[in-house]
Amino acid sequence: MLHADVIVVGSGIAGASVAALLAATRTVILLEGEPRPGYHSTGRSAALFSEIYGNTVIRALSRASREFLQRPPEAFCGGPLTKIRGSLFIATAAQRRALEEFAALPDVAPETRPVSADEVRALCPALREDYVAAAVFEPNSADIDVHGLHDGYLRECRRRGGMVVCDAPVHALNFAASNWTVAAGRTTYHAPIVVNAAGAWADELARLAGIEPLGLVPMRRTAMLIDIPAGSGAASWPMVIDIDEQFYFKPDAGSLLLSPADETPTTPGDVQPEEWDVAVAVDRIQTATTLDIRHLKRRWAGLRTFAPDRSPVAGFSNAAPGFFWLAGQGGYGIQTAPALSGAAAALILGKGLPDELTQLGIRESDLSPSRFAQGRH
C-alpha cells in the first residue's frame, strides 16, 4: 500500500499540471492507465493559443494563462513555449453576420482587427477570392510547444517528490475512515483526496467511486497532415479558421495540418479517424482554397471531452468527501492549463480562486460540478 496526501488520476495536461503544483506542498501520486502520459488527448492536440477561442470562461482562463505560456520560468522548460502564428477567422457571404457578431464581443474586439480582401490574400494566398467575403485577424495567437509544456509539468512533479505511475489503470475506488483506497494496476494506494483528471474516462471513474456522473461527452476530432506546396511560403501562414468552425488548417512542423473540426460523440478509447471525416476535411478546404490535396502524409483522431455547458469542471463533489473533479476541458486543455491547474490546486488546498481569475470574472460556481446538479446548464 502506498500513501499520499493527494492521488491524481490521469496524467494528461490536466493531471500533470495540477500534480506539479500540489507537489510543492503535498505528497502526490499521479496515476496513468496507459504506458505513457498524455496518449489520448494531450498528445494529439492542434496546439494553438488563442485568447478568443471558446466560450467566455475558456477565454478568461486562456488570458490568465498567457503570461506563463509566453514567459515560463527558466527552470520549467529551458526555452519558450509559444511562437507567434496569428489566426485568421474567415467567413463566406452567408456567414458574414456570424463573423461580425463574434468580432464585436467585448473580449474579442480588442484582440482582433478586420482585414481587407488584399490582406487576406497576403496572409494566406491559397484562400479563394470568391470564397472569403469577410475576415478578422488575431495577431497574437501562437503555436504552443505541447510536449515542452506537458513534459515540463511532469518533470516539475517528479522534481518536487511526486510519484508518476504509468500502466496503472484504476479498477476500484472506495472511501472509508477519511481516506480513499484506489486500486490501480496491481497496487493499492491511499489518500484523503482523489483528483479526477481522467479526461474522457472521468465519468467512468466517478461511477467506480459510486458518484453520479456529470454527463461529460467525449468527442472525436480528426486531423491530418499534407506536404506544404512548393514555393507557397505556407510555413508563415496563420491558422485559418472557418467562423462556424467547419474546418481549420495551419502550418505544423514543416507540413500543413488540416481538420474538419468534427465533434462526433464517441466512447472513451483509442479513437481512429473515419474516412468520411477525412473526406469532409479535404472537400471543405479544397472548396475554400486553391490547395490540391492528393496525398495525406498522416491522419489521426483525438478525444475532446466536454461538460454540458462546454466549460471545464474544477471542484469538490458534494456527493463524496475528498473527490475533486478536474475534467471537461474540451479542446482547450493545453492553452488553459496554467490557469486551470492554478485554480484547481488552490481549491484543493482550500484557498479559493486566485485573484487573477476573479478579476477576470470567473467565479467558483462557473467551474463547480454542483452547477449541473442545480440544473443551471
mmCIF file of C-alpha atoms in Angstrom:
data_model
loop_
_atom_site.group_PDB
_atom_site.id
_atom_site.type_symbol
_atom_site.label_atom_id
_atom_site.label_comp_id
_atom_site.label_asym_id
_atom_site.label_seq_id
_atom_site.Cartn_x
_atom_site.Cartn_y
_atom_site.Cartn_z
ATOM 1 C CA MET A 1 0.000 0.000 0.000
ATOM 2 C CA LEU A 2 1.233 3.499 -0.865
ATOM 3 C CA HIS A 3 0.013 6.597 0.962
ATOM 4 C CA ALA A 4 -0.082 10.232 -0.185
ATOM 5 C CA ASP A 5 -1.890 13.474 0.533
ATOM 6 C CA VAL A 6 -3.379 13.539 -2.971
ATOM 7 C CA ILE A 7 -3.874 10.932 -5.700
ATOM 8 C CA VAL A 8 -4.333 12.388 -9.194
ATOM 9 C CA VAL A 9 -5.870 10.036 -11.761
ATOM 10 C CA GLY A 10 -4.908 10.856 -15.336
ATOM 11 C CA SER A 11 -1.542 12.243 -16.461
ATOM 12 C CA GLY A 12 -2.645 14.276 -19.453
ATOM 13 C CA ILE A 13 -2.141 18.020 -19.308
ATOM 14 C CA ALA A 14 -4.820 18.478 -16.616
ATOM 15 C CA GLY A 15 -3.490 15.847 -14.245
ATOM 16 C CA ALA A 16 0.183 16.608 -14.854
ATOM 17 C CA SER A 17 -0.230 20.347 -14.272
ATOM 18 C CA VAL A 18 -2.248 20.104 -11.053
ATOM 19 C CA ALA A 19 0.027 17.348 -9.731
ATOM 20 C CA ALA A 20 3.074 19.556 -10.319
ATOM 21 C CA LEU A 21 1.538 22.444 -8.377
ATOM 22 C CA LEU A 22 0.286 20.297 -5.494
ATOM 23 C CA ALA A 23 3.635 18.517 -5.179
ATOM 24 C CA ALA A 24 5.193 21.774 -3.985
ATOM 25 C CA THR A 25 3.465 21.371 -0.596
ATOM 26 C CA ARG A 26 1.819 17.921 -0.573
ATOM 27 C CA THR A 27 2.788 14.327 -1.279
ATOM 28 C CA VAL A 28 1.301 13.388 -4.656
ATOM 29 C CA ILE A 29 0.836 10.174 -6.622
ATOM 30 C CA LEU A 30 -0.063 10.638 -10.307
ATOM 31 C CA LEU A 31 -1.664 7.537 -11.832
ATOM 32 C CA GLU A 32 -1.873 6.846 -15.572
ATOM 33 C CA GLY A 33 -3.613 3.870 -17.158
ATOM 34 C CA GLU A 34 -1.599 3.985 -20.383
ATOM 35 C CA PRO A 35 2.092 3.097 -20.874
ATOM 36 C CA ARG A 36 2.921 6.796 -21.261
ATOM 37 C CA PRO A 37 1.320 10.091 -20.188
ATOM 38 C CA GLY A 38 -0.889 12.162 -22.497
ATOM 39 C CA TYR A 39 -1.642 9.455 -25.045
ATOM 40 C CA HIS A 40 -5.286 10.101 -25.984
ATOM 41 C CA SER A 41 -5.818 13.874 -25.969
ATOM 42 C CA THR A 42 -2.774 15.896 -24.911
ATOM 43 C CA GLY A 43 -0.514 14.185 -27.424
ATOM 44 C CA ARG A 44 -2.958 14.771 -30.297
ATOM 45 C CA SER A 45 -3.606 18.497 -29.914
ATOM 46 C CA ALA A 46 -3.513 21.108 -32.670
ATOM 47 C CA ALA A 47 -1.510 23.206 -30.193
ATOM 48 C CA LEU A 48 -2.772 26.759 -30.651
ATOM 49 C CA PHE A 49 -3.005 29.506 -28.045
ATOM 50 C CA SER A 50 -5.840 31.930 -28.749
ATOM 51 C CA GLU A 51 -7.433 34.305 -26.271
ATOM 52 C CA ILE A 52 -10.638 34.490 -28.302
ATOM 53 C CA TYR A 53 -11.323 30.788 -28.833
ATOM 54 C CA GLY A 54 -14.051 29.046 -26.828
ATOM 55 C CA ASN A 55 -16.752 30.399 -24.510
ATOM 56 C CA THR A 56 -16.316 33.254 -22.032
ATOM 57 C CA VAL A 57 -14.928 31.026 -19.256
ATOM 58 C CA ILE A 58 -12.417 29.430 -21.624
ATOM 59 C CA ARG A 59 -11.351 32.812 -22.964
ATOM 60 C CA ALA A 60 -10.781 34.146 -19.440
ATOM 61 C CA LEU A 61 -8.740 31.070 -18.468
ATOM 62 C CA SER A 62 -6.703 31.497 -21.644
ATOM 63 C CA ARG A 63 -5.954 35.138 -20.871
ATOM 64 C CA ALA A 64 -4.885 34.153 -17.372
ATOM 65 C CA SER A 65 -2.549 31.508 -18.850
ATOM 66 C CA ARG A 66 -0.839 33.836 -21.329
ATOM 67 C CA GLU A 67 1.976 35.060 -19.061
ATOM 68 C CA PHE A 68 3.111 31.557 -18.110
ATOM 69 C CA LEU A 69 2.951 30.270 -21.677
ATOM 70 C CA GLN A 70 4.813 33.247 -23.098
ATOM 71 C CA ARG A 71 7.391 33.582 -20.313
ATOM 72 C CA PRO A 72 7.694 30.293 -18.415
ATOM 73 C CA PRO A 73 10.174 30.029 -15.525
ATOM 74 C CA GLU A 74 13.610 29.111 -16.872
ATOM 75 C CA ALA A 75 13.748 26.004 -14.709
ATOM 76 C CA PHE A 76 10.445 24.783 -16.113
ATOM 77 C CA CYS A 77 11.445 24.062 -19.693
ATOM 78 C CA GLY A 78 14.605 25.965 -20.593
ATOM 79 C CA GLY A 79 13.055 27.842 -23.508
ATOM 80 C CA PRO A 80 9.930 29.466 -24.952
ATOM 81 C CA LEU A 81 6.653 27.535 -25.047
ATOM 82 C CA THR A 82 4.968 29.655 -27.724
ATOM 83 C CA LYS A 83 5.734 31.121 -31.132
ATOM 84 C CA ILE A 84 3.530 33.789 -32.703
ATOM 85 C CA ARG A 85 1.423 32.356 -35.509
ATOM 86 C CA GLY A 86 -1.664 34.581 -35.865
ATOM 87 C CA SER A 87 -5.181 33.352 -36.549
ATOM 88 C CA LEU A 88 -7.380 34.351 -39.471
ATOM 89 C CA PHE A 89 -11.114 33.836 -38.946
ATOM 90 C CA ILE A 90 -12.884 33.766 -42.295
ATOM 91 C CA ALA A 91 -16.495 33.937 -43.462
ATOM 92 C CA THR A 92 -18.394 33.461 -46.679
ATOM 93 C CA ALA A 93 -21.093 35.961 -47.608
ATOM 94 C CA ALA A 94 -23.668 33.786 -45.823
ATOM 95 C CA GLN A 95 -21.501 33.743 -42.684
ATOM 96 C CA ARG A 96 -20.702 37.456 -42.579
ATOM 97 C CA ARG A 97 -23.149 38.259 -39.777
ATOM 98 C CA ALA A 98 -21.772 35.474 -37.575
ATOM 99 C CA LEU A 99 -18.274 36.876 -38.053
ATOM 100 C CA GLU A 100 -19.401 40.429 -37.244
ATOM 101 C CA GLU A 101 -21.168 39.304 -34.060
ATOM 102 C CA PHE A 102 -18.102 37.343 -32.988
ATOM 103 C CA ALA A 103 -15.727 40.238 -33.672
ATOM 104 C CA ALA A 104 -17.955 42.616 -31.668
ATOM 105 C CA LEU A 105 -17.737 40.616 -28.428
ATOM 106 C CA PRO A 106 -16.133 42.790 -25.728
ATOM 107 C CA ASP A 107 -13.245 40.403 -25.061
ATOM 108 C CA VAL A 108 -12.727 39.607 -28.754
ATOM 109 C CA ALA A 109 -12.773 43.086 -30.287
ATOM 110 C CA PRO A 110 -9.568 44.329 -28.560
ATOM 111 C CA GLU A 111 -7.620 41.275 -29.745
ATOM 112 C CA THR A 112 -8.652 41.322 -33.406
ATOM 113 C CA ARG A 113 -8.893 43.614 -36.387
ATOM 114 C CA PRO A 114 -10.870 43.343 -39.617
ATOM 115 C CA VAL A 115 -8.764 42.661 -42.685
ATOM 116 C CA SER A 116 -9.347 43.574 -46.307
ATOM 117 C CA ALA A 117 -9.526 41.128 -49.180
ATOM 118 C CA ASP A 118 -5.998 42.141 -50.204
ATOM 119 C CA GLU A 119 -4.661 41.453 -46.704
ATOM 120 C CA VAL A 120 -6.439 38.096 -46.600
ATOM 121 C CA ARG A 121 -4.619 37.145 -49.770
ATOM 122 C CA ALA A 122 -1.318 38.425 -48.382
ATOM 123 C CA LEU A 123 -1.739 36.415 -45.180
ATOM 124 C CA CYS A 124 -2.814 33.223 -46.943
ATOM 125 C CA PRO A 125 -2.593 33.355 -50.763
ATOM 126 C CA ALA A 126 -4.246 29.949 -51.085
ATOM 127 C CA LEU A 127 -7.663 31.287 -49.996
ATOM 128 C CA ARG A 128 -10.012 31.768 -52.922
ATOM 129 C CA GLU A 129 -11.020 35.387 -53.534
ATOM 130 C CA ASP A 130 -14.585 34.359 -54.362
ATOM 131 C CA TYR A 131 -14.902 32.338 -51.138
ATOM 132 C CA VAL A 132 -13.850 34.747 -48.386
ATOM 133 C CA ALA A 133 -16.302 37.636 -48.017
ATOM 134 C CA ALA A 134 -15.017 38.913 -44.655
ATOM 135 C CA ALA A 135 -12.281 38.127 -42.167
ATOM 136 C CA VAL A 136 -10.771 39.202 -38.870
ATOM 137 C CA PHE A 137 -7.201 38.626 -37.758
ATOM 138 C CA GLU A 138 -5.921 37.818 -34.274
ATOM 139 C CA PRO A 139 -2.224 38.758 -34.489
ATOM 140 C CA ASN A 140 -1.132 37.463 -31.087
ATOM 141 C CA SER A 141 -2.293 33.854 -31.235
ATOM 142 C CA ALA A 142 0.574 31.420 -31.114
ATOM 143 C CA ASP A 143 1.700 27.847 -31.593
ATOM 144 C CA ILE A 144 2.258 26.009 -28.301
ATOM 145 C CA ASP A 145 5.055 23.538 -27.662
ATOM 146 C CA VAL A 146 2.699 20.904 -26.224
ATOM 147 C CA HIS A 147 5.444 18.415 -25.474
ATOM 148 C CA GLY A 148 7.531 21.081 -23.746
ATOM 149 C CA LEU A 149 4.585 22.188 -21.611
ATOM 150 C CA HIS A 150 3.388 18.705 -20.693
ATOM 151 C CA ASP A 151 6.871 17.346 -20.070
ATOM 152 C CA GLY A 152 7.695 20.420 -18.001
ATOM 153 C CA TYR A 153 4.802 19.718 -15.653
ATOM 154 C CA LEU A 154 5.710 16.030 -15.352
ATOM 155 C CA ARG A 155 9.332 16.906 -14.648
ATOM 156 C CA GLU A 156 8.273 19.502 -12.061
ATOM 157 C CA CYS A 157 6.026 16.964 -10.360
ATOM 158 C CA ARG A 158 8.867 14.471 -10.062
ATOM 159 C CA ARG A 159 11.400 17.112 -9.004
ATOM 160 C CA ARG A 160 9.123 18.081 -6.129
ATOM 161 C CA GLY A 161 8.855 14.498 -4.976
ATOM 162 C CA GLY A 162 5.681 13.464 -6.802
ATOM 163 C CA MET A 163 5.389 9.855 -7.972
ATOM 164 C CA VAL A 164 4.262 9.244 -11.588
ATOM 165 C CA VAL A 165 2.974 5.706 -12.171
ATOM 166 C CA CYS A 166 2.096 4.516 -15.691
ATOM 167 C CA ASP A 167 0.407 1.258 -16.738
ATOM 168 C CA ALA A 168 -1.833 1.683 -13.694
ATOM 169 C CA PRO A 169 -5.497 1.715 -14.795
ATOM 170 C CA VAL A 170 -7.840 2.308 -11.870
ATOM 171 C CA HIS A 171 -10.279 -0.550 -11.304
ATOM 172 C CA ALA A 172 -11.681 0.266 -7.853
ATOM 173 C CA LEU A 173 -12.191 3.304 -5.587
ATOM 174 C CA ASN A 174 -13.613 3.218 -2.091
ATOM 175 C CA PHE A 175 -13.843 5.786 0.696
ATOM 176 C CA ALA A 176 -13.628 4.822 4.371
ATOM 177 C CA ALA A 177 -12.078 6.217 7.537
ATOM 178 C CA SER A 178 -11.341 9.603 5.886
ATOM 179 C CA ASN A 179 -9.307 8.036 3.079
ATOM 180 C CA TRP A 180 -9.792 6.912 -0.475
ATOM 181 C CA THR A 181 -8.465 3.492 -1.385
ATOM 182 C CA VAL A 182 -7.559 3.365 -5.071
ATOM 183 C CA ALA A 183 -6.756 0.035 -6.705
ATOM 184 C CA ALA A 184 -4.728 0.718 -9.845
ATOM 185 C CA GLY A 185 -2.853 -1.941 -11.766
ATOM 186 C CA ARG A 186 -1.557 -4.363 -9.176
ATOM 187 C CA THR A 187 -1.108 -1.806 -6.411
ATOM 188 C CA THR A 188 -3.363 -0.178 -3.834
ATOM 189 C CA TYR A 189 -2.962 3.500 -2.978
ATOM 190 C CA HIS A 190 -4.435 5.631 -0.184
ATOM 191 C CA ALA A 191 -5.093 9.364 0.122
ATOM 192 C CA PRO A 192 -7.756 11.635 1.625
ATOM 193 C CA ILE A 193 -8.148 13.412 -1.728
ATOM 194 C CA VAL A 194 -8.570 11.961 -5.218
ATOM 195 C CA VAL A 195 -8.406 14.284 -8.225
ATOM 196 C CA ASN A 196 -10.418 13.005 -11.172
ATOM 197 C CA ALA A 197 -8.375 14.215 -14.152
ATOM 198 C CA ALA A 198 -9.231 11.149 -16.229
ATOM 199 C CA GLY A 199 -10.348 13.081 -19.323
ATOM 200 C CA ALA A 200 -12.752 11.045 -21.450
ATOM 201 C CA TRP A 201 -12.894 8.476 -18.646
ATOM 202 C CA ALA A 202 -13.804 10.992 -15.902
ATOM 203 C CA ASP A 203 -17.458 9.941 -15.681
ATOM 204 C CA GLU A 204 -16.423 6.281 -15.630
ATOM 205 C CA LEU A 205 -14.008 6.982 -12.779
ATOM 206 C CA ALA A 206 -16.809 8.693 -10.859
ATOM 207 C CA ARG A 207 -19.030 5.650 -11.315
ATOM 208 C CA LEU A 208 -16.286 3.454 -9.861
ATOM 209 C CA ALA A 209 -16.333 5.724 -6.823
ATOM 210 C CA GLY A 210 -20.120 5.480 -6.543
ATOM 211 C CA ILE A 211 -20.589 9.094 -7.647
ATOM 212 C CA GLU A 212 -23.184 10.293 -10.162
ATOM 213 C CA PRO A 213 -21.533 11.179 -13.495
ATOM 214 C CA LEU A 214 -21.750 14.744 -14.778
ATOM 215 C CA GLY A 215 -22.767 13.928 -18.338
ATOM 216 C CA LEU A 216 -19.336 14.537 -19.861
ATOM 217 C CA VAL A 217 -19.251 13.746 -23.577
ATOM 218 C CA PRO A 218 -16.055 12.530 -25.281
ATOM 219 C CA MET A 219 -15.946 13.722 -28.890
ATOM 220 C CA ARG A 220 -13.720 12.607 -31.730
ATOM 221 C CA ARG A 221 -11.685 15.248 -33.565
ATOM 222 C CA THR A 222 -9.965 14.339 -36.834
ATOM 223 C CA ALA A 223 -6.710 15.788 -38.147
ATOM 224 C CA MET A 224 -4.310 15.089 -40.969
ATOM 225 C CA LEU A 225 -1.054 16.363 -42.433
ATOM 226 C CA ILE A 226 -0.197 17.203 -46.039
ATOM 227 C CA ASP A 227 3.010 18.449 -47.623
ATOM 228 C CA ILE A 228 3.423 22.194 -47.869
ATOM 229 C CA PRO A 229 3.077 23.145 -51.552
ATOM 230 C CA ALA A 230 6.440 24.008 -53.073
ATOM 231 C CA GLY A 231 7.081 27.734 -53.283
ATOM 232 C CA SER A 232 3.888 28.641 -51.420
ATOM 233 C CA GLY A 233 5.511 30.206 -48.381
ATOM 234 C CA ALA A 234 2.904 28.331 -46.360
ATOM 235 C CA ALA A 235 5.211 27.893 -43.357
ATOM 236 C CA SER A 236 4.431 31.512 -42.433
ATOM 237 C CA TRP A 237 0.655 31.337 -42.957
ATOM 238 C CA PRO A 238 -1.580 31.989 -39.960
ATOM 239 C CA MET A 239 -4.000 29.415 -38.659
ATOM 240 C CA VAL A 240 -7.127 29.751 -40.822
ATOM 241 C CA ILE A 241 -10.434 29.047 -39.068
ATOM 242 C CA ASP A 242 -13.903 28.966 -40.587
ATOM 243 C CA ILE A 243 -16.093 31.187 -38.390
ATOM 244 C CA ASP A 244 -18.629 28.364 -37.938
ATOM 245 C CA GLU A 245 -15.677 26.031 -37.253
ATOM 246 C CA GLN A 246 -16.429 23.758 -40.182
ATOM 247 C CA PHE A 247 -12.687 23.419 -40.825
ATOM 248 C CA TYR A 248 -9.303 24.845 -39.968
ATOM 249 C CA PHE A 249 -5.750 24.499 -41.209
ATOM 250 C CA LYS A 250 -2.334 25.670 -40.059
ATOM 251 C CA PRO A 251 1.364 25.088 -40.700
ATOM 252 C CA ASP A 252 2.753 22.394 -38.434
ATOM 253 C CA ALA A 253 6.386 21.250 -38.268
ATOM 254 C CA GLY A 254 7.042 21.553 -41.999
ATOM 255 C CA SER A 255 3.605 20.305 -43.048
ATOM 256 C CA LEU A 256 0.059 21.637 -43.168
ATOM 257 C CA LEU A 257 -2.353 20.362 -40.522
ATOM 258 C CA LEU A 258 -5.979 20.112 -41.688
ATOM 259 C CA SER A 259 -9.146 19.330 -39.737
ATOM 260 C CA PRO A 260 -12.898 19.306 -40.409
ATOM 261 C CA ALA A 261 -13.274 20.450 -36.771
ATOM 262 C CA ASP A 262 -15.576 17.491 -36.223
ATOM 263 C CA GLU A 263 -17.141 16.799 -32.835
ATOM 264 C CA THR A 264 -18.527 13.289 -33.012
ATOM 265 C CA PRO A 265 -19.734 11.829 -29.694
ATOM 266 C CA THR A 266 -17.894 8.601 -29.015
ATOM 267 C CA THR A 267 -16.962 6.197 -26.282
ATOM 268 C CA PRO A 268 -13.616 6.608 -24.491
ATOM 269 C CA GLY A 269 -10.842 4.703 -26.190
ATOM 270 C CA ASP A 270 -8.062 4.849 -28.726
ATOM 271 C CA VAL A 271 -10.102 6.640 -31.384
ATOM 272 C CA GLN A 272 -9.139 6.425 -35.044
ATOM 273 C CA PRO A 273 -10.073 8.738 -37.942
ATOM 274 C CA GLU A 274 -13.089 7.874 -40.057
ATOM 275 C CA GLU A 275 -12.753 8.045 -43.847
ATOM 276 C CA TRP A 276 -15.866 10.221 -44.070
ATOM 277 C CA ASP A 277 -14.394 12.891 -41.767
ATOM 278 C CA VAL A 278 -11.132 12.857 -43.701
ATOM 279 C CA ALA A 279 -13.036 13.297 -46.980
ATOM 280 C CA VAL A 280 -15.120 16.134 -45.493
ATOM 281 C CA ALA A 281 -11.991 17.993 -44.416
ATOM 282 C CA VAL A 282 -10.389 17.655 -47.829
ATOM 283 C CA ASP A 283 -13.559 18.772 -49.620
ATOM 284 C CA ARG A 284 -14.176 21.811 -47.409
ATOM 285 C CA ILE A 285 -10.582 23.016 -47.564
ATOM 286 C CA GLN A 286 -10.311 22.493 -51.328
ATOM 287 C CA THR A 287 -13.546 24.484 -51.715
ATOM 288 C CA ALA A 288 -12.117 27.380 -49.706
ATOM 289 C CA THR A 289 -8.590 27.283 -51.117
ATOM 290 C CA THR A 290 -6.566 26.508 -54.206
ATOM 291 C CA LEU A 291 -4.847 23.610 -52.406
ATOM 292 C CA ASP A 292 -4.837 20.418 -54.470
ATOM 293 C CA ILE A 293 -4.891 17.686 -51.842
ATOM 294 C CA ARG A 294 -3.980 14.331 -53.361
ATOM 295 C CA HIS A 295 -1.847 12.711 -50.700
ATOM 296 C CA LEU A 296 -2.110 12.639 -46.906
ATOM 297 C CA LYS A 297 1.151 12.174 -45.024
ATOM 298 C CA ARG A 298 -0.607 11.156 -41.832
ATOM 299 C CA ARG A 299 -4.085 11.070 -40.309
ATOM 300 C CA TRP A 300 -5.240 10.636 -36.721
ATOM 301 C CA ALA A 301 -8.038 11.377 -34.291
ATOM 302 C CA GLY A 302 -8.082 12.567 -30.705
ATOM 303 C CA LEU A 303 -10.579 12.984 -27.896
ATOM 304 C CA ARG A 304 -12.081 16.282 -26.731
ATOM 305 C CA THR A 305 -14.335 15.859 -23.709
ATOM 306 C CA PHE A 306 -16.979 18.477 -22.962
ATOM 307 C CA ALA A 307 -19.177 19.198 -19.979
ATOM 308 C CA PRO A 308 -22.820 20.010 -20.807
ATOM 309 C CA ASP A 309 -22.161 23.782 -20.781
ATOM 310 C CA ARG A 310 -18.761 23.410 -22.519
ATOM 311 C CA SER A 311 -16.882 24.978 -19.592
ATOM 312 C CA PRO A 312 -14.338 22.966 -17.593
ATOM 313 C CA VAL A 313 -15.176 21.405 -14.256
ATOM 314 C CA ALA A 314 -12.940 22.039 -11.238
ATOM 315 C CA GLY A 315 -14.287 21.465 -7.755
ATOM 316 C CA PHE A 316 -15.082 19.007 -5.000
ATOM 317 C CA SER A 317 -18.035 16.693 -5.362
ATOM 318 C CA ASN A 318 -20.915 17.255 -2.960
ATOM 319 C CA ALA A 319 -21.620 13.514 -3.067
ATOM 320 C CA ALA A 320 -18.367 12.224 -1.582
ATOM 321 C CA PRO A 321 -15.680 13.818 0.612
ATOM 322 C CA GLY A 322 -12.315 14.455 -0.975
ATOM 323 C CA PHE A 323 -13.358 13.643 -4.548
ATOM 324 C CA PHE A 324 -12.259 16.511 -6.788
ATOM 325 C CA TRP A 325 -13.352 16.886 -10.415
ATOM 326 C CA LEU A 326 -10.885 18.301 -12.959
ATOM 327 C CA ALA A 327 -12.392 17.495 -16.338
ATOM 328 C CA GLY A 328 -14.299 18.745 -19.374
ATOM 329 C CA GLN A 329 -11.602 20.969 -20.859
ATOM 330 C CA GLY A 330 -12.830 20.221 -24.373
ATOM 331 C CA GLY A 331 -10.183 21.174 -26.915
ATOM 332 C CA TYR A 332 -8.794 23.959 -24.742
ATOM 333 C CA GLY A 333 -6.916 21.997 -22.092
ATOM 334 C CA ILE A 334 -3.448 22.924 -23.365
ATOM 335 C CA GLN A 335 -3.917 26.679 -23.605
ATOM 336 C CA THR A 336 -5.793 26.940 -20.295
ATOM 337 C CA ALA A 337 -3.575 24.552 -18.302
ATOM 338 C CA PRO A 338 -1.588 27.138 -16.314
ATOM 339 C CA ALA A 339 -4.670 29.000 -15.076
ATOM 340 C CA LEU A 340 -6.966 25.997 -14.639
ATOM 341 C CA SER A 341 -4.364 23.996 -12.722
ATOM 342 C CA GLY A 342 -3.737 27.036 -10.539
ATOM 343 C CA ALA A 343 -7.454 27.293 -9.831
ATOM 344 C CA ALA A 344 -7.761 23.578 -9.112
ATOM 345 C CA ALA A 345 -4.733 23.470 -6.808
ATOM 346 C CA ALA A 346 -5.985 26.485 -4.866
ATOM 347 C CA LEU A 347 -9.449 24.955 -4.428
ATOM 348 C CA ILE A 348 -7.980 21.608 -3.353
ATOM 349 C CA LEU A 349 -5.885 23.403 -0.720
ATOM 350 C CA GLY A 350 -8.906 25.353 0.495
ATOM 351 C CA LYS A 351 -7.632 28.748 -0.663
ATOM 352 C CA GLY A 352 -10.374 29.810 -3.070
ATOM 353 C CA LEU A 353 -9.790 31.002 -6.609
ATOM 354 C CA PRO A 354 -6.641 33.040 -7.341
ATOM 355 C CA ASP A 355 -7.239 36.795 -7.570
ATOM 356 C CA GLU A 356 -6.159 36.912 -11.211
ATOM 357 C CA LEU A 357 -9.114 34.692 -12.123
ATOM 358 C CA THR A 358 -11.727 36.504 -10.054
ATOM 359 C CA GLN A 359 -10.542 39.776 -11.592
ATOM 360 C CA LEU A 360 -11.295 38.265 -14.992
ATOM 361 C CA GLY A 361 -14.835 37.483 -13.875
ATOM 362 C CA ILE A 362 -14.501 33.771 -13.105
ATOM 363 C CA ARG A 363 -16.380 32.519 -10.053
ATOM 364 C CA GLU A 364 -16.079 29.178 -8.270
ATOM 365 C CA SER A 365 -19.641 28.449 -9.366
ATOM 366 C CA ASP A 366 -18.554 28.720 -13.035
ATOM 367 C CA LEU A 367 -16.265 25.724 -12.513
ATOM 368 C CA SER A 368 -18.013 23.793 -9.746
ATOM 369 C CA PRO A 369 -19.534 20.371 -10.533
ATOM 370 C CA SER A 370 -22.549 21.384 -8.445
ATOM 371 C CA ARG A 371 -23.711 23.661 -11.266
ATOM 372 C CA PHE A 372 -25.048 20.619 -13.101
ATOM 373 C CA ALA A 373 -26.927 19.196 -10.128
ATOM 374 C CA GLN A 374 -28.634 22.560 -9.785
ATOM 375 C CA GLY A 375 -29.772 22.399 -13.397
ATOM 376 C CA ARG A 376 -28.170 25.657 -14.418
ATOM 377 C CA HIS A 377 -26.576 24.365 -17.611
#
